DNA sequence: TCATAATTGCAATAATGTTGCATTTAACAT
DNA sequence: ATGTTAAATGCAACATTATTGCAATTATGA
């Protein structure tokens, strides 16, 4: 079991949520594939491993995970809402490879500050932000 | 008719697309409300004005507008894909007010460059990026 | 092992997206 | 103006995604 999954389970417990089989399974599959997955993607992947989860359950689990910052939503190619495991705390700078779908996450205090300042210049009070880049990852770039 | 709408119509013509009533109506409503709208949002708004457009038509029109950069998709509160008229060319830095849904767009060469550099450090080749901030606009901030 | 509240699954329904084809319409030539 | 034609729209049918209420199940702590 990976570190991220173990941490997530601990957070669930600490907050008084049950550590159920469905919740573990969703965590595992998100960690396994390392790219954004929609609720139905998750259902399909689990089914391939012979595990069945009702889609409603998956929706509710993902809602909870987002609430607890164990996962978050990203805008992916095609515009669908996907979820991926949270990497570093609070960061939402993502790079999605348009070839293989791989997702990388990185943090930048500098960028955050600059963005906030620019927003404030027009009177906007930022509470949260998300930045997504679409492009080609290093692996896919080599293969071309 | 606003400047943005006029420009958009000209682009349609220049590229050999027909300037139809449905296309004009979608342009107008997007310009009117100044916030992101889903295809069905647009249908509902137009219906309120006594105008009827089939949802399939709206999907096709929005696809075209995105292609021509007359509109683009944003990740809005709740995760739905919305569209708004394109402001300045190529820019995709958005601020969405979580109170009133108002959307502002701004450009920043500096931010773009910095983001690209950071991405390249991990071997990622950026082709396109989107940055969205959620928060409170100046109007809503005053009212609180 | 038992009690209990939290969680899940199920059924029904709603909302959103997609495709093929008949009908209409904007643009252009007469 | 009128007719011609390709492009665009509307319609029907269908597929996928999302939400809600309630009964059955399960993780937790006593
Ligand atoms: Mn993140
Ligand atoms: Mn833009
Ligand atoms: Zn890749
Ligand atoms: Zn506002």
Tab-separated table of C-alpha atoms (C1' of nucleotides) and ligand atoms in Angstrom:
chain	number	residue	atom	x	y	z
A	1	UNK	CA	0.000	0.000	0.000
A	2	UNK	CA	1.436	3.376	-1.029
A	3	UNK	CA	2.215	6.221	1.299
A	4	UNK	CA	-0.509	8.461	-0.176
A	5	UNK	CA	-3.132	5.767	0.354
A	6	UNK	CA	-1.975	5.134	3.908
A	7	UNK	CA	-2.084	8.849	4.675
A	8	UNK	CA	-5.552	9.148	3.185
A	9	UNK	CA	-6.836	6.271	5.293
A	10	UNK	CA	-5.418	7.869	8.377
A	11	UNK	CA	-7.156	11.144	7.573
A	12	UNK	CA	-10.444	9.307	7.139
A	13	UNK	CA	-10.077	7.663	10.533
A	14	UNK	CA	-8.922	10.851	12.220
A	15	UNK	CA	-12.033	12.641	10.986
A	16	UNK	CA	-14.328	9.884	12.176
A	17	UNK	CA	-15.135	8.347	8.789
A	18	UNK	CA	-15.214	4.594	8.352
A	19	UNK	CA	-12.467	2.905	6.389
A	20	UNK	CA	-14.604	0.739	4.142
A	21	UNK	CA	-13.729	-1.607	1.331
A	22	UNK	CA	-15.196	0.687	-1.370
A	23	UNK	CA	-13.244	3.659	-0.057
A	24	UNK	CA	-10.016	1.692	-0.035
A	25	UNK	CA	-10.678	0.420	-3.533
A	26	UNK	CA	-11.252	3.906	-4.914
A	27	UNK	CA	-8.086	5.147	-3.270
A	28	UNK	CA	-6.107	2.214	-4.655
A	29	UNK	CA	-7.266	2.593	-8.225
A	30	UNK	CA	-6.638	6.337	-8.253
A	31	UNK	CA	-3.160	5.770	-6.902
A	32	UNK	CA	-2.532	2.895	-9.277
A	33	UNK	CA	-3.247	4.645	-12.563
A	34	UNK	CA	-1.805	8.082	-11.748
A	35	UNK	CA	-4.112	9.952	-14.072
A	36	UNK	CA	-7.479	11.655	-13.786
A	37	UNK	CA	-10.447	9.304	-13.640
A	38	UNK	CA	-14.152	9.992	-13.810
A	39	UNK	CA	-16.524	8.134	-11.472
A	40	UNK	CA	-17.467	5.798	-14.301
A	41	UNK	CA	-13.827	5.309	-15.285
A	42	UNK	CA	-13.235	4.109	-11.758
A	43	UNK	CA	-16.205	1.790	-11.929
A	44	UNK	CA	-14.984	0.285	-15.198
A	45	UNK	CA	-11.424	-0.174	-13.962
A	46	UNK	CA	-12.560	-1.868	-10.774
A	47	UNK	CA	-14.910	-4.095	-12.740
A	48	UNK	CA	-11.922	-5.261	-14.792
A	49	UNK	CA	-10.344	-6.379	-11.541
A	50	UNK	CA	-13.532	-8.264	-10.704
A	51	UNK	CA	-14.658	-5.725	-8.128
A	52	UNK	CA	-18.105	-4.169	-8.268
A	53	UNK	CA	-19.045	-0.768	-6.881
A	54	UNK	CA	-22.318	0.987	-7.543
A	55	UNK	CA	-21.769	4.288	-9.330
A	56	UNK	CA	-23.707	6.159	-6.649
A	57	UNK	CA	-21.251	4.915	-4.084
A	58	UNK	CA	-18.355	6.137	-6.178
A	59	UNK	CA	-19.902	9.574	-6.549
A	60	UNK	CA	-20.361	9.816	-2.812
A	61	UNK	CA	-16.849	8.620	-2.074
A	62	UNK	CA	-15.337	11.123	-4.484
A	63	UNK	CA	-17.412	13.928	-2.997
A	64	UNK	CA	-16.070	13.040	0.423
A	65	UNK	CA	-12.491	12.758	-0.818
A	66	UNK	CA	-12.727	16.203	-2.406
A	67	UNK	CA	-14.133	17.614	0.808
A	68	UNK	CA	-11.251	16.165	2.788
A	69	UNK	CA	-8.752	17.188	0.117
A	70	UNK	CA	-7.790	13.607	-0.558
A	71	UNK	CA	-8.675	14.143	-4.197
A	72	UNK	CA	-9.768	16.955	-6.449
A	73	UNK	CA	-11.453	17.634	-9.689
A	74	UNK	CA	-9.588	18.612	-12.815
A	75	UNK	CA	-10.667	19.777	-16.224
A	76	UNK	CA	-9.320	17.197	-18.598
A	77	UNK	CA	-9.237	16.801	-22.314
A	78	UNK	CA	-12.786	16.747	-23.580
A	79	UNK	CA	-14.047	18.715	-20.644
A	80	UNK	CA	-15.003	15.898	-18.359
A	81	UNK	CA	-14.673	16.042	-14.658
A	82	UNK	CA	-12.068	13.675	-13.364
A	83	UNK	CA	-10.537	13.022	-9.998
A	84	UNK	CA	-7.032	12.219	-9.004
A	85	UNK	CA	-5.349	11.655	-5.685
A	86	UNK	CA	-4.063	14.759	-3.989
A	87	UNK	CA	-0.310	15.049	-4.181
A	88	UNK	CA	1.306	17.795	-2.129
A	89	UNK	CA	-1.015	19.637	0.174
A	90	UNK	CA	-3.191	22.344	-1.304
A	91	UNK	CA	-1.487	22.556	-4.676
A	92	UNK	CA	-3.531	22.579	-7.819
A	93	UNK	CA	-1.100	23.061	-10.643
A	94	UNK	CA	-1.494	20.242	-13.070
A	95	UNK	CA	0.011	19.153	-16.341
A	96	UNK	CA	-1.951	16.660	-18.404
A	97	UNK	CA	-0.355	14.874	-21.338
A	98	UNK	CA	-2.693	14.890	-24.325
A	99	UNK	CA	-1.075	11.689	-25.645
A	100	UNK	CA	-1.013	9.310	-22.685
A	101	UNK	CA	-3.218	11.175	-20.199
A	102	UNK	CA	-0.509	11.182	-17.576
A	103	UNK	CA	-0.863	13.832	-14.930
A	104	UNK	CA	1.873	15.640	-13.078
A	105	UNK	CA	1.341	18.048	-10.254
A	106	UNK	CA	3.640	20.735	-9.021
A	107	UNK	CA	3.660	23.566	-6.509
A	108	UNK	CA	4.827	27.150	-6.890
A	109	UNK	CA	4.469	29.716	-4.162
A	110	UNK	CA	5.721	32.369	-6.554
A	111	UNK	CA	3.029	31.738	-9.120
A	112	UNK	CA	0.311	31.685	-6.463
A	113	UNK	CA	1.384	35.023	-5.075
A	114	UNK	CA	1.611	36.626	-8.499
A	115	UNK	CA	-1.818	35.333	-9.451
A	116	UNK	CA	-3.360	36.603	-6.255
A	117	UNK	CA	-1.852	40.031	-6.752
A	118	UNK	CA	-3.075	40.316	-10.313
A	119	UNK	CA	-6.564	39.309	-9.213
A	120	UNK	CA	-6.592	41.782	-6.366
A	121	UNK	CA	-5.728	44.556	-8.811
A	122	UNK	CA	-9.222	44.132	-10.230
A	123	UNK	CA	-10.798	43.875	-6.790
A	124	UNK	CA	-11.161	40.117	-6.883
A	125	UNK	CA	-10.543	38.160	-3.684
A	126	UNK	CA	-9.110	34.762	-4.523
A	127	UNK	CA	-9.962	31.848	-2.245
A	128	UNK	CA	-8.815	28.969	-4.355
A	129	UNK	CA	-7.270	28.425	-7.704
A	130	UNK	CA	-6.593	25.808	-10.241
A	131	UNK	CA	-4.160	25.843	-13.088
A	132	UNK	CA	-3.982	23.230	-15.767
A	133	UNK	CA	-1.603	22.875	-18.648
A	134	UNK	CA	-2.184	20.619	-21.576
A	135	UNK	CA	0.757	19.410	-23.594
A	136	UNK	CA	3.108	16.491	-24.102
A	137	UNK	CA	4.966	14.704	-21.309
A	138	UNK	CA	8.663	13.885	-21.579
A	139	UNK	CA	8.054	10.207	-22.380
A	140	UNK	CA	5.611	10.914	-25.205
A	141	UNK	CA	7.834	13.681	-26.507
A	142	UNK	CA	10.739	11.272	-26.953
A	143	UNK	CA	8.560	8.790	-28.801
A	144	UNK	CA	7.836	11.354	-31.509
B	1	UNK	CA	-24.962	44.720	-31.013
B	2	UNK	CA	-21.705	44.637	-29.042
B	3	UNK	CA	-18.244	44.844	-30.490
B	4	UNK	CA	-17.374	41.266	-29.516
B	5	UNK	CA	-20.475	39.938	-31.235
B	6	UNK	CA	-19.779	41.951	-34.358
B	7	UNK	CA	-16.192	40.689	-34.446
B	8	UNK	CA	-17.345	37.109	-33.994
B	9	UNK	CA	-19.805	37.415	-36.849
B	10	UNK	CA	-17.090	38.774	-39.059
B	11	UNK	CA	-14.820	35.864	-38.223
B	12	UNK	CA	-17.605	33.433	-39.076
B	13	UNK	CA	-18.087	35.061	-42.457
B	14	UNK	CA	-14.375	35.339	-43.149
B	15	UNK	CA	-13.984	31.617	-42.568
B	16	UNK	CA	-16.875	30.780	-44.839
B	17	UNK	CA	-19.426	29.875	-42.178
B	18	UNK	CA	-23.015	31.044	-42.451
B	19	UNK	CA	-24.247	33.708	-40.104
B	20	UNK	CA	-27.458	32.057	-38.989
B	21	UNK	CA	-30.127	33.113	-36.519
B	22	UNK	CA	-29.157	30.375	-34.014
B	23	UNK	CA	-25.490	31.368	-34.127
B	24	UNK	CA	-26.360	35.014	-33.603
B	25	UNK	CA	-28.644	34.109	-30.704
B	26	UNK	CA	-25.976	32.051	-28.953
B	27	UNK	CA	-23.463	34.864	-29.383
B	28	UNK	CA	-25.937	37.403	-28.019
B	29	UNK	CA	-26.881	35.436	-24.926
B	30	UNK	CA	-23.249	34.681	-24.060
B	31	UNK	CA	-22.405	38.356	-24.428
B	32	UNK	CA	-25.503	39.415	-22.515
B	33	UNK	CA	-24.958	37.447	-19.329
B	34	UNK	CA	-21.161	37.713	-19.093
B	35	UNK	CA	-20.731	34.452	-17.237
B	36	UNK	CA	-20.079	30.854	-18.187
B	37	UNK	CA	-23.067	29.003	-19.590
B	38	UNK	CA	-23.594	25.360	-20.369
B	39	UNK	CA	-25.389	24.362	-23.571
B	40	UNK	CA	-28.551	23.722	-21.598
B	41	UNK	CA	-28.175	26.999	-19.703
B	42	UNK	CA	-28.189	28.725	-23.052
B	43	UNK	CA	-31.246	26.818	-24.162
B	44	UNK	CA	-33.122	27.777	-20.991
B	45	UNK	CA	-32.155	31.442	-21.233
B	46	UNK	CA	-33.216	31.680	-24.857
B	47	UNK	CA	-36.483	29.918	-24.077
B	48	UNK	CA	-37.199	32.599	-21.494
B	49	UNK	CA	-36.909	35.131	-24.291
B	50	UNK	CA	-39.380	33.088	-26.319
B	51	UNK	CA	-36.692	31.699	-28.618
B	52	UNK	CA	-36.319	27.983	-29.212
B	53	UNK	CA	-33.124	26.217	-30.192
B	54	UNK	CA	-32.644	22.469	-30.219
B	55	UNK	CA	-29.928	21.413	-27.788
B	56	UNK	CA	-28.080	19.538	-30.531
B	57	UNK	CA	-27.815	22.774	-32.459
B	58	UNK	CA	-26.385	24.532	-29.433
B	59	UNK	CA	-23.786	21.822	-28.932
B	60	UNK	CA	-22.715	22.113	-32.531
B	61	UNK	CA	-22.575	25.892	-32.414
B	62	UNK	CA	-20.458	25.855	-29.252
B	63	UNK	CA	-18.104	23.302	-30.760
B	64	UNK	CA	-17.621	25.558	-33.740
B	65	UNK	CA	-17.139	28.648	-31.585
B	66	UNK	CA	-14.466	26.864	-29.560
B	67	UNK	CA	-12.735	25.772	-32.738
B	68	UNK	CA	-12.695	29.335	-34.023
B	69	UNK	CA	-11.699	30.664	-30.609
B	70	UNK	CA	-14.882	32.676	-30.320
B	71	UNK	CA	-15.605	30.893	-27.063
B	72	UNK	CA	-13.960	28.413	-24.788
B	73	UNK	CA	-14.709	25.940	-22.082
B	74	UNK	CA	-14.067	26.653	-18.439
B	75	UNK	CA	-14.165	24.554	-15.291
B	76	UNK	CA	-16.786	26.212	-13.169
B	77	UNK	CA	-18.111	25.671	-9.708
B	78	UNK	CA	-19.613	22.208	-9.540
B	79	UNK	CA	-17.393	20.957	-12.293
B	80	UNK	CA	-19.628	21.560	-15.261
B	81	UNK	CA	-18.311	22.651	-18.565
B	82	UNK	CA	-19.449	26.109	-19.457
B	83	UNK	CA	-18.701	28.446	-22.288
B	84	UNK	CA	-18.180	32.139	-22.422
B	85	UNK	CA	-17.267	34.498	-25.196
B	86	UNK	CA	-13.581	34.881	-25.817
B	87	UNK	CA	-12.180	38.142	-24.499
B	88	UNK	CA	-8.621	38.953	-25.444
B	89	UNK	CA	-7.008	36.586	-27.881
B	90	UNK	CA	-5.588	33.374	-26.550
B	91	UNK	CA	-5.845	34.232	-22.887
B	92	UNK	CA	-7.266	31.732	-20.483
B	93	UNK	CA	-6.932	33.248	-17.052
B	94	UNK	CA	-10.305	33.394	-15.429
B	95	UNK	CA	-11.756	34.506	-12.136
B	96	UNK	CA	-15.174	33.177	-11.242
B	97	UNK	CA	-17.158	34.691	-8.373
B	98	UNK	CA	-18.654	31.968	-6.212
B	99	UNK	CA	-21.468	34.305	-5.134
B	100	UNK	CA	-22.817	35.790	-8.360
B	101	UNK	CA	-21.059	33.593	-10.932
B	102	UNK	CA	-19.551	36.622	-12.651
B	103	UNK	CA	-16.491	35.880	-14.730
B	104	UNK	CA	-13.521	38.108	-15.386
B	105	UNK	CA	-10.690	37.346	-17.714
B	106	UNK	CA	-7.203	38.728	-17.690
B	107	UNK	CA	-3.911	38.246	-19.487
B	108	UNK	CA	-0.395	37.956	-18.124
B	109	UNK	CA	2.588	37.250	-20.279
B	110	UNK	CA	4.721	36.963	-17.159
B	111	UNK	CA	2.638	34.220	-15.631
B	112	UNK	CA	2.528	32.295	-18.889
B	113	UNK	CA	6.276	32.357	-19.255
B	114	UNK	CA	6.867	31.326	-15.663
B	115	UNK	CA	4.410	28.446	-15.958
B	116	UNK	CA	5.998	27.224	-19.153
B	117	UNK	CA	9.444	27.298	-17.594
B	118	UNK	CA	8.357	25.356	-14.525
B	119	UNK	CA	6.705	22.765	-16.728
B	120	UNK	CA	9.749	22.410	-18.917
B	121	UNK	CA	11.861	21.738	-15.836
B	122	UNK	CA	10.041	18.418	-15.565
B	123	UNK	CA	10.328	17.763	-19.275
B	124	UNK	CA	6.756	18.729	-20.046
B	125	UNK	CA	6.039	20.605	-23.260
B	126	UNK	CA	3.118	22.963	-22.746
B	127	UNK	CA	0.833	23.676	-25.686
B	128	UNK	CA	-2.055	25.323	-23.937
B	129	UNK	CA	-3.030	26.275	-20.458
B	130	UNK	CA	-5.933	27.304	-18.403
B	131	UNK	CA	-5.949	28.979	-15.047
B	132	UNK	CA	-9.043	29.551	-13.004
B	133	UNK	CA	-9.463	31.276	-9.702
B	134	UNK	CA	-12.519	30.966	-7.549
B	135	UNK	CA	-13.286	33.698	-5.070
B	136	UNK	CA	-15.411	36.774	-4.503
B	137	UNK	CA	-15.735	39.660	-6.957
B	138	UNK	CA	-15.476	43.270	-5.843
B	139	UNK	CA	-19.257	43.838	-5.955
B	140	UNK	CA	-20.086	40.797	-3.844
B	141	UNK	CA	-17.258	41.604	-1.462
B	142	UNK	CA	-18.750	45.025	-0.713
B	143	UNK	CA	-22.179	43.531	-0.051
B	144	UNK	CA	-20.776	41.426	2.801
C	1	DT	C1'	-20.679	-10.909	20.139
C	2	DC	C1'	-23.956	-7.176	19.948
C	3	DA	C1'	-25.810	-2.588	19.090
C	4	DT	C1'	-25.745	1.281	16.276
C	5	DA	C1'	-24.906	4.745	13.164
C	6	DA	C1'	-22.651	5.205	8.974
C	7	DT	C1'	-22.210	3.495	4.528
C	8	DT	C1'	-23.520	1.038	0.570
C	9	DG	C1'	-26.602	-0.824	-3.101
C	10	DC	C1'	-30.720	-0.573	-5.596
C	11	DA	C1'	-34.461	1.463	-8.191
C	12	DA	C1'	-36.258	5.156	-10.268
C	13	DT	C1'	-35.573	9.426	-12.359
C	14	DA	C1'	-33.301	13.540	-14.145
C	15	DA	C1'	-29.886	15.791	-16.744
C	16	DT	C1'	-26.461	15.947	-20.190
C	17	DG	C1'	-24.280	14.373	-24.699
C	18	DT	C1'	-24.227	11.991	-29.326
C	19	DT	C1'	-25.628	10.215	-33.972
C	20	DG	C1'	-28.185	9.705	-38.446
C	21	DC	C1'	-31.296	11.618	-41.345
C	22	DA	C1'	-35.106	14.713	-43.109
C	23	DT	C1'	-36.090	19.592	-43.491
C	24	DT	C1'	-34.932	24.300	-43.668
C	25	DT	C1'	-32.163	28.338	-44.684
C	26	DA	C1'	-28.236	31.596	-45.813
C	27	DA	C1'	-25.386	32.685	-49.570
C	28	DC	C1'	-24.697	33.205	-54.214
C	29	DA	C1'	-25.709	33.089	-59.139
C	30	DT	C1'	-28.931	34.012	-62.230
D	1	DA	C1'	-36.580	39.063	-57.119
D	2	DT	C1'	-36.091	34.035	-57.901
D	3	DG	C1'	-34.012	29.702	-57.991
D	4	DT	C1'	-30.095	26.598	-56.698
D	5	DT	C1'	-27.292	24.405	-53.543
D	6	DA	C1'	-24.398	23.320	-49.775
D	7	DA	C1'	-24.527	24.189	-45.076
D	8	DA	C1'	-26.970	24.314	-40.983
D	9	DT	C1'	-30.863	23.150	-38.116
D	10	DG	C1'	-34.419	20.198	-35.978
D	11	DC	C1'	-36.063	15.846	-34.732
D	12	DA	C1'	-36.004	11.210	-32.985
D	13	DA	C1'	-33.757	7.812	-30.851
D	14	DC	C1'	-30.293	6.551	-27.953
D	15	DA	C1'	-26.174	6.621	-24.764
D	16	DT	C1'	-23.932	8.312	-20.890
D	17	DT	C1'	-23.592	10.715	-16.662
D	18	DA	C1'	-25.649	12.449	-12.313
D	19	DT	C1'	-29.092	12.682	-8.336
D	20	DT	C1'	-32.492	11.130	-4.745
D	21	DG	C1'	-35.008	8.203	-1.304
D	22	DC	C1'	-34.987	4.148	1.019
D	23	DA	C1'	-33.863	-0.652	2.345
D	24	DA	C1'	-29.944	-3.725	3.296
D	25	DT	C1'	-25.292	-4.098	4.810
D	26	DT	C1'	-21.065	-3.235	7.396
D	27	DA	C1'	-17.310	-0.980	10.246
D	28	DT	C1'	-16.748	0.471	14.777
D	29	DG	C1'	-16.683	0.522	19.705
D	30	DA	C1'	-18.978	-1.228	23.741
E	1	LIG	MN1	-3.969	19.267	-6.293
E	2	LIG	MN1	-10.048	32.897	-22.796
E	3	LIG	ZN1	2.448	11.353	-22.228
E	4	LIG	ZN1	-19.806	38.331	-7.406
